[in-house]
Amino acid sequence: MRYTEELIEEIKKKNDIVDVISKYITLKRKGRTYFGLCPFHGEKTPSFAVSQDKQIFHCFGCGKGGGVIQFVQEIENTSFKETLKILADNAKIELPNNFSVEESELELKRKIAYSINLEALNYFKGVLYSNKYKEATKYILDRKLNSRTIQAFHIGYSVSGLYEYLNKKGFKDEDIASTGLVNFNYNVPQEKFQNRLMFPIIDGQGNVVGFTARLLNYTKGQKEPKYLNSNDSIVYNKSKTLFGYNLAKKNSREQLIVVEGCMDAISLYQRGFENVVASLGTALTKEQARLISRNTKQVIIAYDQDGAGKNATIRGLDILADTKIDLRVLEFTGAKDPDEYIIKYGTEKFREQINKSISLVAFKAKILKEKYNLENPIEKAQFLKEIVIILSQLTNEIEKEIYVSELAKKYNLSEQTINNELNKIHIEDVKMYSVDFDKNMKNTINKTLETVETKENINIIKKNKQIQEEYILIQLLTLDKKFRKRMLLEVSLDVISDKENYNIVKYIYENYDMSNEQLNENILQNKELVKRYTLINTIEISDLEQKKKEVYYIFKKRKILLEKKEI
């Protein structure tokens, strides 16, 4: 059975779209609409609009739009079923256990890929536990990994034979190939991972999505890479996945430690830090940042202490900066990475370093100071300019005031000067948010079209009063079932002048008997209609009853004029 319309509606009602989206990006209210930087494409000027009244979002830059379900689907890259589970958990609503869904071909392929990866995990574990491969056993002993850790991370070892094993399990070659575990050149199977320690990558739902594999006895300059990761596949996307997330998820509500490599994560986990994930050797991506922001209040970045690690830290902090999470940076000396540090100095010393971790602002200021000679007035002025840019990105005014005071004392700067420079930036910031969507219908339509339509279409639509009228009609049709039925009986589709508007009205007419909520949700899930529909819904309408009368007579007049032409 499918989830009922009533259950889906309850889940939506208990997940206010502004609250949900605010977990991912910073929104600022302007009139009745909230604005922020779009999480789906890069931009400097906010063009991402969220209507709390209508529970929809629309980006005037890239055109993406929808309701709370579509937003979570897009940002988390989840199926409809997985999205409902996320939102239901957020609202503390228990979903029925007997749910089954007609799986699409893509979902079925994903299910098969998960099964293949799980069987591969079992194969690799079986090889390791056979104790036939001394180099693997020696490495595990040298790294002081205990049996609990090995089992928790499902560590294994790869040798030739995986393809034959999967083949005997009944999996087809094309499905095996879709996981990237085996490549087929001229129908000859070639296994990707050979003679490597295997670490499965498991998502938040417990699915094995890929593997990261370490070559044993690696020497610098060797042709083969030290670590080899699964390629992106039907179930794995490196930029959207965190190693160890399945284990850290339940232990990271207050704090999450982010490291670079899987051995850093495993080593910390074994020594009591079960709230740790690894970005697998790269700086954090936007998708990983979103995953993190959904599950914790504070993030400790504990990357390697070399130059590459510091650069990765800065990039990661910049990406996380818009998530409203308390960001901290762990600094340490005497070791190149967290794994080496905790083995060398112990758990308590590492915990001390976590407690001493510094804020995003303090870390960036410290890095900046290394660039400039503050005894030189010109360099100090440049340092001040860059500090002010960092401070201007803070949205909490109390926090900003505290940092102004702290940085002024630490670097011998004037608080007044810092605040003056901040005010200059603030004036520019206000200009970015100056678009007013509440003046009147015509101005609203003109302004929104300028950001989303092509220049060729802008002039046509501005001059075409009919299209503006159709925008209002569509809104009213989705808000009132009785009005919907009346218009269906008395006004035909022939009077709709714009093709995209025609398609939306046609869909509404065909489904006129649906509830307002279900009709709205169905349009939001329709990829052909959603872009224009969410654009239309950024327009605010006042005095609905009066608008219904006006729209009714406008379209009746159109019908009469059309009939006269036909005569």
XYZ file of C-alpha atoms in Angstrom:
567
model
C 0.000 0.000 0.000
C 0.998 3.624 -0.525
C 1.207 6.189 2.231
C -2.180 7.850 2.590
C -2.792 11.419 1.503
C -3.735 12.249 5.095
C -0.430 10.919 6.462
C 1.646 12.810 3.879
C -0.285 15.988 4.666
C 0.289 15.507 8.411
C 4.037 15.091 7.822
C 4.126 18.264 5.711
C 2.155 20.286 8.258
C 4.589 19.318 11.021
C 7.602 20.281 8.894
C 7.320 24.007 8.270
C 9.259 24.767 5.100
C 11.078 27.778 6.594
C 12.218 25.710 9.605
C 13.394 22.840 7.389
C 15.242 25.001 4.858
C 16.807 27.083 7.661
C 18.692 23.964 8.755
C 20.609 24.132 5.480
C 20.899 27.823 4.601
C 20.459 31.210 6.272
C 17.139 32.867 5.411
C 16.327 36.542 5.898
C 12.752 37.809 5.958
C 11.706 40.581 3.584
C 8.017 41.363 3.827
C 6.148 38.046 3.794
C 8.902 36.189 1.899
C 12.227 34.737 3.077
C 15.364 34.983 0.949
C 18.727 33.251 0.975
C 21.568 32.026 -1.216
C 20.400 29.101 -3.331
C 21.870 25.769 -2.133
C 21.517 24.275 -5.619
C 23.760 26.636 -7.563
C 26.534 29.104 -6.770
C 25.467 32.730 -6.343
C 26.457 35.867 -4.432
C 23.117 37.689 -4.506
C 20.210 35.867 -2.807
C 17.615 34.732 -5.359
C 16.178 31.794 -3.413
C 12.689 32.680 -2.138
C 10.630 30.787 0.446
C 6.978 31.470 1.167
C 5.871 30.372 4.626
C 2.229 31.124 3.814
C 2.226 28.838 0.779
C 4.911 26.413 1.997
C 6.839 26.577 -1.273
C 10.300 27.656 -2.438
C 11.486 29.014 -5.771
C 14.926 30.036 -7.005
C 14.830 32.885 -9.507
C 18.373 31.981 -10.557
C 18.251 28.287 -11.447
C 14.474 27.842 -11.502
C 14.266 25.021 -8.982
C 11.113 25.043 -6.895
C 8.669 22.942 -4.922
C 7.449 22.233 -1.424
C 9.175 20.834 1.640
C 9.220 17.283 0.229
C 10.803 18.383 -3.051
C 13.396 20.485 -1.208
C 14.559 17.575 0.964
C 14.518 15.188 -2.020
C 16.719 17.561 -3.993
C 19.137 18.532 -1.248
C 19.544 15.056 0.275
C 19.358 13.167 -3.043
C 16.759 10.806 -1.571
C 13.785 8.939 -2.997
C 10.219 9.959 -2.117
C 10.016 7.154 0.446
C 13.369 8.086 2.038
C 12.367 11.762 2.126
C 9.123 11.004 3.945
C 11.116 8.955 6.465
C 13.466 11.910 7.113
C 10.570 14.341 7.567
C 8.529 11.877 9.639
C 11.492 11.337 11.982
C 11.915 15.100 12.259
C 8.249 15.441 13.257
C 8.364 12.339 15.487
C 5.688 10.630 13.363
C 5.841 6.841 13.125
C 5.406 5.515 9.596
C 3.412 2.302 9.035
C 5.587 -0.802 8.698
C 3.523 -2.427 5.971
C 4.413 0.154 3.359
C 5.310 -1.174 -0.067
C 5.850 0.877 -3.195
C 5.814 0.128 -6.887
C 9.525 0.477 -7.444
C 10.696 2.268 -10.531
C 13.326 0.645 -12.695
C 15.957 2.920 -11.165
C 14.941 2.025 -7.609
C 15.067 -1.672 -8.474
C 18.590 -1.275 -9.884
C 19.648 0.523 -6.724
C 18.245 -2.269 -4.604
C 20.250 -4.830 -6.601
C 23.417 -2.694 -6.318
C 22.998 -2.505 -2.525
C 22.685 -6.301 -2.423
C 25.816 -6.775 -4.551
C 27.823 -4.402 -2.350
C 26.628 -6.214 0.766
C 27.698 -9.572 -0.670
C 31.065 -8.037 -1.619
C 31.451 -6.871 1.990
C 30.775 -10.430 3.182
C 33.321 -11.776 0.698
C 36.056 -9.351 1.798
C 35.375 -10.076 5.481
C 35.524 -13.804 4.822
C 38.931 -13.429 3.173
C 40.307 -11.433 6.134
C 38.882 -13.782 8.752
C 40.409 -16.794 6.980
C 43.813 -15.651 8.352
C 45.502 -16.792 5.128
C 46.936 -13.387 4.283
C 49.660 -12.468 6.755
C 50.273 -8.974 5.364
C 46.675 -7.993 6.195
C 46.869 -9.489 9.685
C 50.208 -7.772 10.317
C 48.849 -4.371 9.228
C 45.859 -4.679 11.568
C 48.120 -5.647 14.461
C 50.520 -2.794 13.692
C 47.619 -0.315 13.704
C 46.426 -1.801 17.008
C 42.893 -2.398 15.713
C 40.824 -4.583 18.051
C 38.094 -7.047 17.077
C 35.278 -4.682 18.115
C 36.558 -1.998 15.739
C 37.118 -4.470 12.896
C 33.539 -5.703 13.262
C 32.029 -2.214 13.667
C 33.594 -1.004 10.399
C 33.231 -4.402 8.621
C 36.889 -4.317 7.601
C 37.939 -6.955 5.064
C 40.644 -7.856 2.557
C 40.423 -8.143 -1.232
C 41.892 -10.925 -3.322
C 40.916 -12.286 -6.725
C 37.679 -14.276 -6.705
C 34.985 -11.685 -6.033
C 33.453 -11.946 -9.526
C 33.112 -15.715 -9.282
C 31.589 -15.355 -5.813
C 29.001 -12.799 -7.004
C 28.276 -14.844 -10.122
C 27.463 -17.878 -8.011
C 25.094 -15.715 -5.975
C 23.091 -15.215 -9.168
C 23.942 -11.579 -9.992
C 24.047 -10.550 -13.656
C 27.205 -9.076 -15.193
C 25.505 -5.755 -16.025
C 24.360 -5.350 -12.403
C 27.814 -6.233 -11.043
C 29.378 -3.730 -13.451
C 26.976 -0.984 -12.278
C 28.632 -1.060 -8.824
C 32.139 -0.579 -10.234
C 33.460 -3.612 -8.336
C 34.167 -5.432 -11.590
C 34.897 -3.965 -15.023
C 34.377 -5.913 -18.211
C 36.846 -5.392 -21.063
C 35.853 -7.482 -24.087
C 33.641 -9.488 -21.718
C 36.655 -10.334 -19.544
C 35.977 -9.497 -15.877
C 38.608 -7.365 -14.119
C 38.174 -6.832 -10.382
C 38.850 -3.259 -9.230
C 40.244 -4.061 -5.783
C 43.197 -6.447 -5.455
C 45.322 -7.131 -2.371
C 43.966 -4.203 -0.407
C 42.483 -3.733 3.048
C 38.800 -2.988 2.439
C 36.704 -0.413 4.289
C 33.037 -0.349 3.255
C 31.271 3.000 2.969
C 27.804 2.748 4.512
C 25.082 5.398 4.282
C 22.749 6.628 7.006
C 20.158 3.964 6.159
C 22.681 1.142 6.566
C 23.194 0.480 2.844
C 26.686 -0.429 1.600
C 27.216 2.150 -1.158
C 30.919 1.731 -1.940
C 34.415 0.972 -0.653
C 37.681 2.700 0.127
C 40.705 0.420 -0.042
C 44.272 0.760 1.283
C 47.259 -0.760 -0.435
C 49.476 -2.515 2.121
C 53.263 -2.019 2.126
C 52.835 1.231 0.214
C 55.969 3.249 -0.518
C 55.987 6.889 -1.597
C 56.231 7.322 -5.343
C 54.687 3.940 -6.034
C 52.648 3.794 -9.243
C 49.515 2.408 -7.601
C 47.600 4.829 -5.339
C 47.805 4.317 -1.572
C 44.014 4.588 -1.301
C 41.581 3.567 -4.008
C 37.895 4.508 -3.778
C 34.825 3.202 -5.542
C 33.863 5.214 -8.588
C 30.574 7.102 -8.504
C 27.788 4.674 -9.269
C 24.040 4.256 -9.178
C 24.234 4.200 -5.345
C 27.490 6.026 -4.552
C 28.417 9.663 -4.939
C 31.653 10.584 -3.202
C 30.696 14.237 -2.766
C 27.490 13.260 -0.926
C 28.900 10.564 1.351
C 30.851 10.534 4.618
C 32.838 7.551 5.831
C 31.633 6.339 9.236
C 28.381 8.295 9.018
C 26.289 5.200 9.797
C 28.069 4.826 13.163
C 28.450 8.509 14.028
C 24.853 9.430 13.239
C 23.458 8.169 16.557
C 26.305 9.678 18.603
C 26.630 13.139 17.080
C 23.586 15.149 18.168
C 25.753 17.554 20.180
C 29.120 17.306 18.437
C 30.636 15.740 15.312
C 34.356 15.400 14.577
C 35.317 15.558 10.884
C 38.659 14.077 9.786
C 40.252 13.475 6.385
C 41.041 9.773 6.169
C 39.223 6.584 7.098
C 42.067 5.431 9.387
C 41.781 8.698 11.347
C 38.077 7.987 11.860
C 38.653 4.335 12.792
C 41.486 5.143 15.212
C 39.445 7.809 17.030
C 36.391 5.540 17.158
C 38.363 2.750 18.800
C 39.574 5.161 21.473
C 36.122 6.321 22.477
C 35.260 9.039 19.952
C 32.262 7.450 18.258
C 31.057 10.783 16.828
C 33.582 10.930 13.990
C 33.298 10.877 10.191
C 35.834 11.183 7.381
C 35.542 13.144 4.143
C 37.920 10.619 2.532
C 40.900 12.809 1.773
C 39.113 15.790 0.275
C 37.770 19.104 1.525
C 34.124 19.029 2.526
C 31.584 19.431 -0.248
C 28.281 21.317 -0.007
C 26.389 18.023 -0.038
C 28.478 16.629 2.839
C 27.951 19.880 4.760
C 24.184 19.489 4.399
C 24.388 15.934 5.705
C 26.385 17.128 8.718
C 24.118 20.090 9.444
C 21.100 17.821 9.765
C 22.580 15.800 12.601
C 24.643 17.920 14.971
C 24.976 21.257 16.765
C 28.771 21.571 16.737
C 31.418 20.485 14.230
C 35.100 20.001 15.057
C 37.304 20.036 11.943
C 40.337 17.844 12.692
C 42.216 17.721 9.407
C 45.915 16.995 8.923
C 48.250 19.754 10.115
C 50.219 20.155 6.873
C 49.600 22.921 4.328
C 47.138 20.833 2.318
C 45.233 20.000 5.488
C 44.962 23.676 6.502
C 43.733 24.632 3.039
C 41.161 21.850 3.190
C 40.116 23.086 6.638
C 39.483 26.607 5.335
C 37.458 25.308 2.365
C 35.460 23.055 4.677
C 34.777 25.897 7.103
C 33.606 28.171 4.309
C 31.156 25.549 3.105
C 29.853 24.886 6.615
C 29.654 28.583 7.519
C 26.106 28.996 6.212
C 24.657 26.068 8.194
C 24.286 27.886 11.560
C 26.368 25.149 13.228
C 28.949 26.045 15.854
C 32.209 25.493 13.928
C 35.495 24.701 15.652
C 38.994 23.850 14.459
C 41.189 21.382 16.305
C 44.881 22.304 16.252
C 47.699 20.045 17.422
C 51.456 19.670 17.132
C 53.816 16.716 17.266
C 51.883 14.580 14.786
C 50.831 14.822 11.177
C 47.224 13.612 11.618
C 44.678 12.720 14.352
C 45.476 8.989 14.109
C 49.173 9.530 14.822
C 48.414 12.082 17.552
C 46.014 9.938 19.579
C 48.259 6.879 19.373
C 51.271 8.950 20.426
C 49.705 11.112 23.163
C 46.582 9.220 24.223
C 42.838 9.769 24.474
C 42.817 12.351 27.263
C 45.354 14.588 25.539
C 43.289 14.457 22.357
C 40.157 15.327 24.334
C 42.005 18.328 25.799
C 42.787 19.526 22.278
C 39.111 19.206 21.336
C 38.154 21.335 24.341
C 40.717 23.921 23.226
C 39.488 23.953 19.623
C 39.016 27.475 18.257
C 36.137 29.105 16.405
C 35.876 29.671 12.684
C 36.511 33.412 13.099
C 39.528 32.898 15.388
C 41.034 30.299 13.021
C 40.628 32.493 9.964
C 42.090 35.476 11.830
C 45.065 33.352 12.880
C 45.696 32.218 9.295
C 45.352 35.818 8.074
C 47.887 37.051 10.620
C 50.473 34.693 9.117
C 50.094 36.571 5.814
C 50.675 40.079 7.149
C 53.216 42.035 9.159
C 50.990 43.943 11.586
C 53.844 46.342 12.400
C 53.502 47.666 8.848
C 50.572 50.179 8.630
C 49.707 49.270 5.018
C 49.654 45.540 5.738
C 47.724 46.091 8.967
C 45.068 48.039 7.019
C 44.742 45.139 4.572
C 44.513 42.718 7.486
C 41.694 44.839 8.944
C 39.770 44.801 5.645
C 39.917 41.010 5.464
C 38.942 40.616 9.129
C 35.893 42.808 8.527
C 34.816 40.623 5.587
C 34.992 37.561 7.861
C 32.978 39.302 10.588
C 30.363 40.534 8.114
C 29.403 36.930 7.360
C 28.168 36.431 10.936
C 24.367 36.664 11.201
C 24.176 36.746 15.004
C 24.686 40.352 16.122
C 25.643 39.428 19.708
C 28.241 36.962 18.433
C 29.547 39.606 16.029
C 29.898 42.160 18.835
C 31.866 39.677 20.987
C 34.270 38.879 18.146
C 34.791 42.562 17.345
C 35.852 43.110 20.962
C 38.078 40.005 21.118
C 39.845 40.614 17.790
C 40.363 44.309 18.559
C 42.168 43.395 21.795
C 44.157 40.509 20.361
C 45.442 42.347 17.288
C 45.557 45.877 18.701
C 42.768 47.237 16.489
C 40.136 49.896 17.180
C 36.623 48.559 17.837
C 35.189 51.763 16.380
C 37.161 51.335 13.154
C 36.053 47.710 12.787
C 32.401 48.680 13.347
C 32.648 51.555 10.850
C 33.943 49.185 8.183
C 31.233 46.649 9.061
C 28.560 49.320 8.608
C 29.852 50.050 5.096
C 29.474 46.369 4.206
C 26.043 46.259 5.871
C 24.760 49.042 3.595
C 25.789 47.004 0.532
C 24.154 43.920 2.068
C 20.860 45.785 2.500
C 20.926 46.701 -1.192
C 21.092 43.006 -2.093
C 17.833 42.379 -0.240
C 16.051 45.469 -1.541
C 13.776 43.676 -4.046
C 10.245 44.213 -2.742
C 7.718 41.563 -3.668
C 4.833 43.171 -1.795
C 4.167 46.426 -3.708
C 1.563 45.294 -6.218
C 0.847 42.485 -8.614
C 2.294 44.068 -11.736
C 5.595 45.134 -10.186
C 5.962 41.731 -8.589
C 5.515 39.886 -11.858
C 7.855 42.219 -13.713
C 10.614 41.917 -11.100
C 10.420 38.120 -10.836
C 10.354 37.643 -14.586
C 13.476 39.757 -14.973
C 15.399 37.261 -12.859
C 14.135 34.019 -14.341
C 12.935 34.523 -17.927
C 15.068 35.199 -21.001
C 15.378 38.805 -22.171
C 13.435 37.872 -25.285
C 10.469 36.720 -23.181
C 10.584 39.544 -20.596
C 9.346 42.231 -22.973
C 6.654 39.968 -24.382
C 5.301 39.044 -20.950
C 5.517 42.558 -19.534
C 3.363 43.813 -22.400
C 1.075 40.802 -22.288
C -1.495 41.505 -19.617
C -3.126 38.162 -20.395
C -0.208 36.157 -19.001
C -0.270 38.177 -15.791
C -3.972 37.426 -15.437
C -3.317 33.724 -15.987
C -0.803 33.692 -13.151
C -3.487 34.919 -10.768
C -6.026 32.455 -12.197
C -3.722 29.500 -11.548
C -3.192 30.509 -7.937
C -6.931 30.858 -7.339
C -7.693 27.517 -9.003
C -5.430 25.698 -6.558
C -6.816 27.507 -3.518
C -10.541 26.910 -3.936
C -12.227 23.700 -5.103
C -15.621 25.365 -5.743
C -13.984 28.079 -7.850
C -12.108 25.341 -9.712
C -15.328 23.538 -10.615
C -17.068 26.751 -11.655
C -14.225 27.757 -13.991
C -14.046 24.247 -15.461
C -17.747 24.359 -16.361
C -17.780 27.893 -17.727
C -14.293 28.682 -19.070
C -12.495 26.443 -21.571
C -8.766 25.922 -21.982
C -8.835 27.681 -25.342
C -8.724 31.080 -23.613
C -5.307 30.396 -22.003
C -2.701 32.199 -24.104
C 0.607 30.923 -22.701
C 1.690 27.310 -23.333
C 3.161 26.670 -19.840
C 0.147 28.244 -18.183
C -2.112 26.171 -20.442
C -0.414 22.953 -19.299
C -0.883 23.853 -15.633
C -4.549 24.821 -16.052
C -5.152 21.661 -18.095
C -3.686 19.547 -15.289
C -5.818 21.377 -12.717
C -8.978 20.852 -14.767
C -8.211 17.166 -15.223
C -7.774 16.785 -11.462
C -10.339 19.354 -10.296
C -11.912 17.007 -7.751
C -8.705 16.552 -5.730
C -8.292 18.309 -2.407
C -6.374 21.586 -2.584
C -3.480 20.005 -0.668
C -3.191 16.953 -2.920
C -3.507 19.011 -6.107
C -0.764 21.351 -4.925
C 1.513 18.438 -3.976
C 0.959 16.669 -7.323
C 1.865 19.787 -9.286
C 4.981 20.256 -7.149
C 6.023 16.693 -8.001
C 5.435 17.213 -11.731
C 8.781 18.087 -13.315
C 7.096 19.673 -16.348
C 4.971 22.051 -14.287
C 6.835 22.810 -11.062
C 9.225 25.495 -12.314
C 6.485 27.819 -13.619
C 4.104 26.898 -10.796
C 6.483 27.914 -8.002
C 7.350 31.116 -9.877
C 3.637 31.966 -10.019
C 3.267 31.284 -6.308
C 5.873 33.878 -5.356
C 3.214 36.482 -6.206
C 1.212 37.588 -3.186
C -2.548 37.929 -3.612
C -4.722 39.933 -1.225
C -8.543 39.966 -0.963
C -9.126 36.520 -2.492
C -12.902 36.860 -2.845
C -12.590 40.069 -4.819
C -9.837 38.552 -7.003
C -12.071 35.551 -7.796
C -14.820 37.847 -9.064
C -12.376 39.858 -11.167
C -10.711 36.778 -12.638
C -14.050 35.119 -13.381
C -15.268 38.089 -15.435
C -11.887 38.518 -17.153
C -11.910 34.950 -18.436
C -15.630 34.961 -19.273
C -14.893 38.018 -21.402
C -12.024 36.170 -23.090
C -14.380 33.291 -23.879
C -16.973 35.633 -25.416
C -14.336 37.391 -27.531
C -12.981 34.029 -28.705
C -16.464 32.843 -29.702
C -17.072 36.078 -31.650
C -13.843 35.532 -33.589
C -14.921 32.014 -34.485
C -18.230 33.330 -35.829
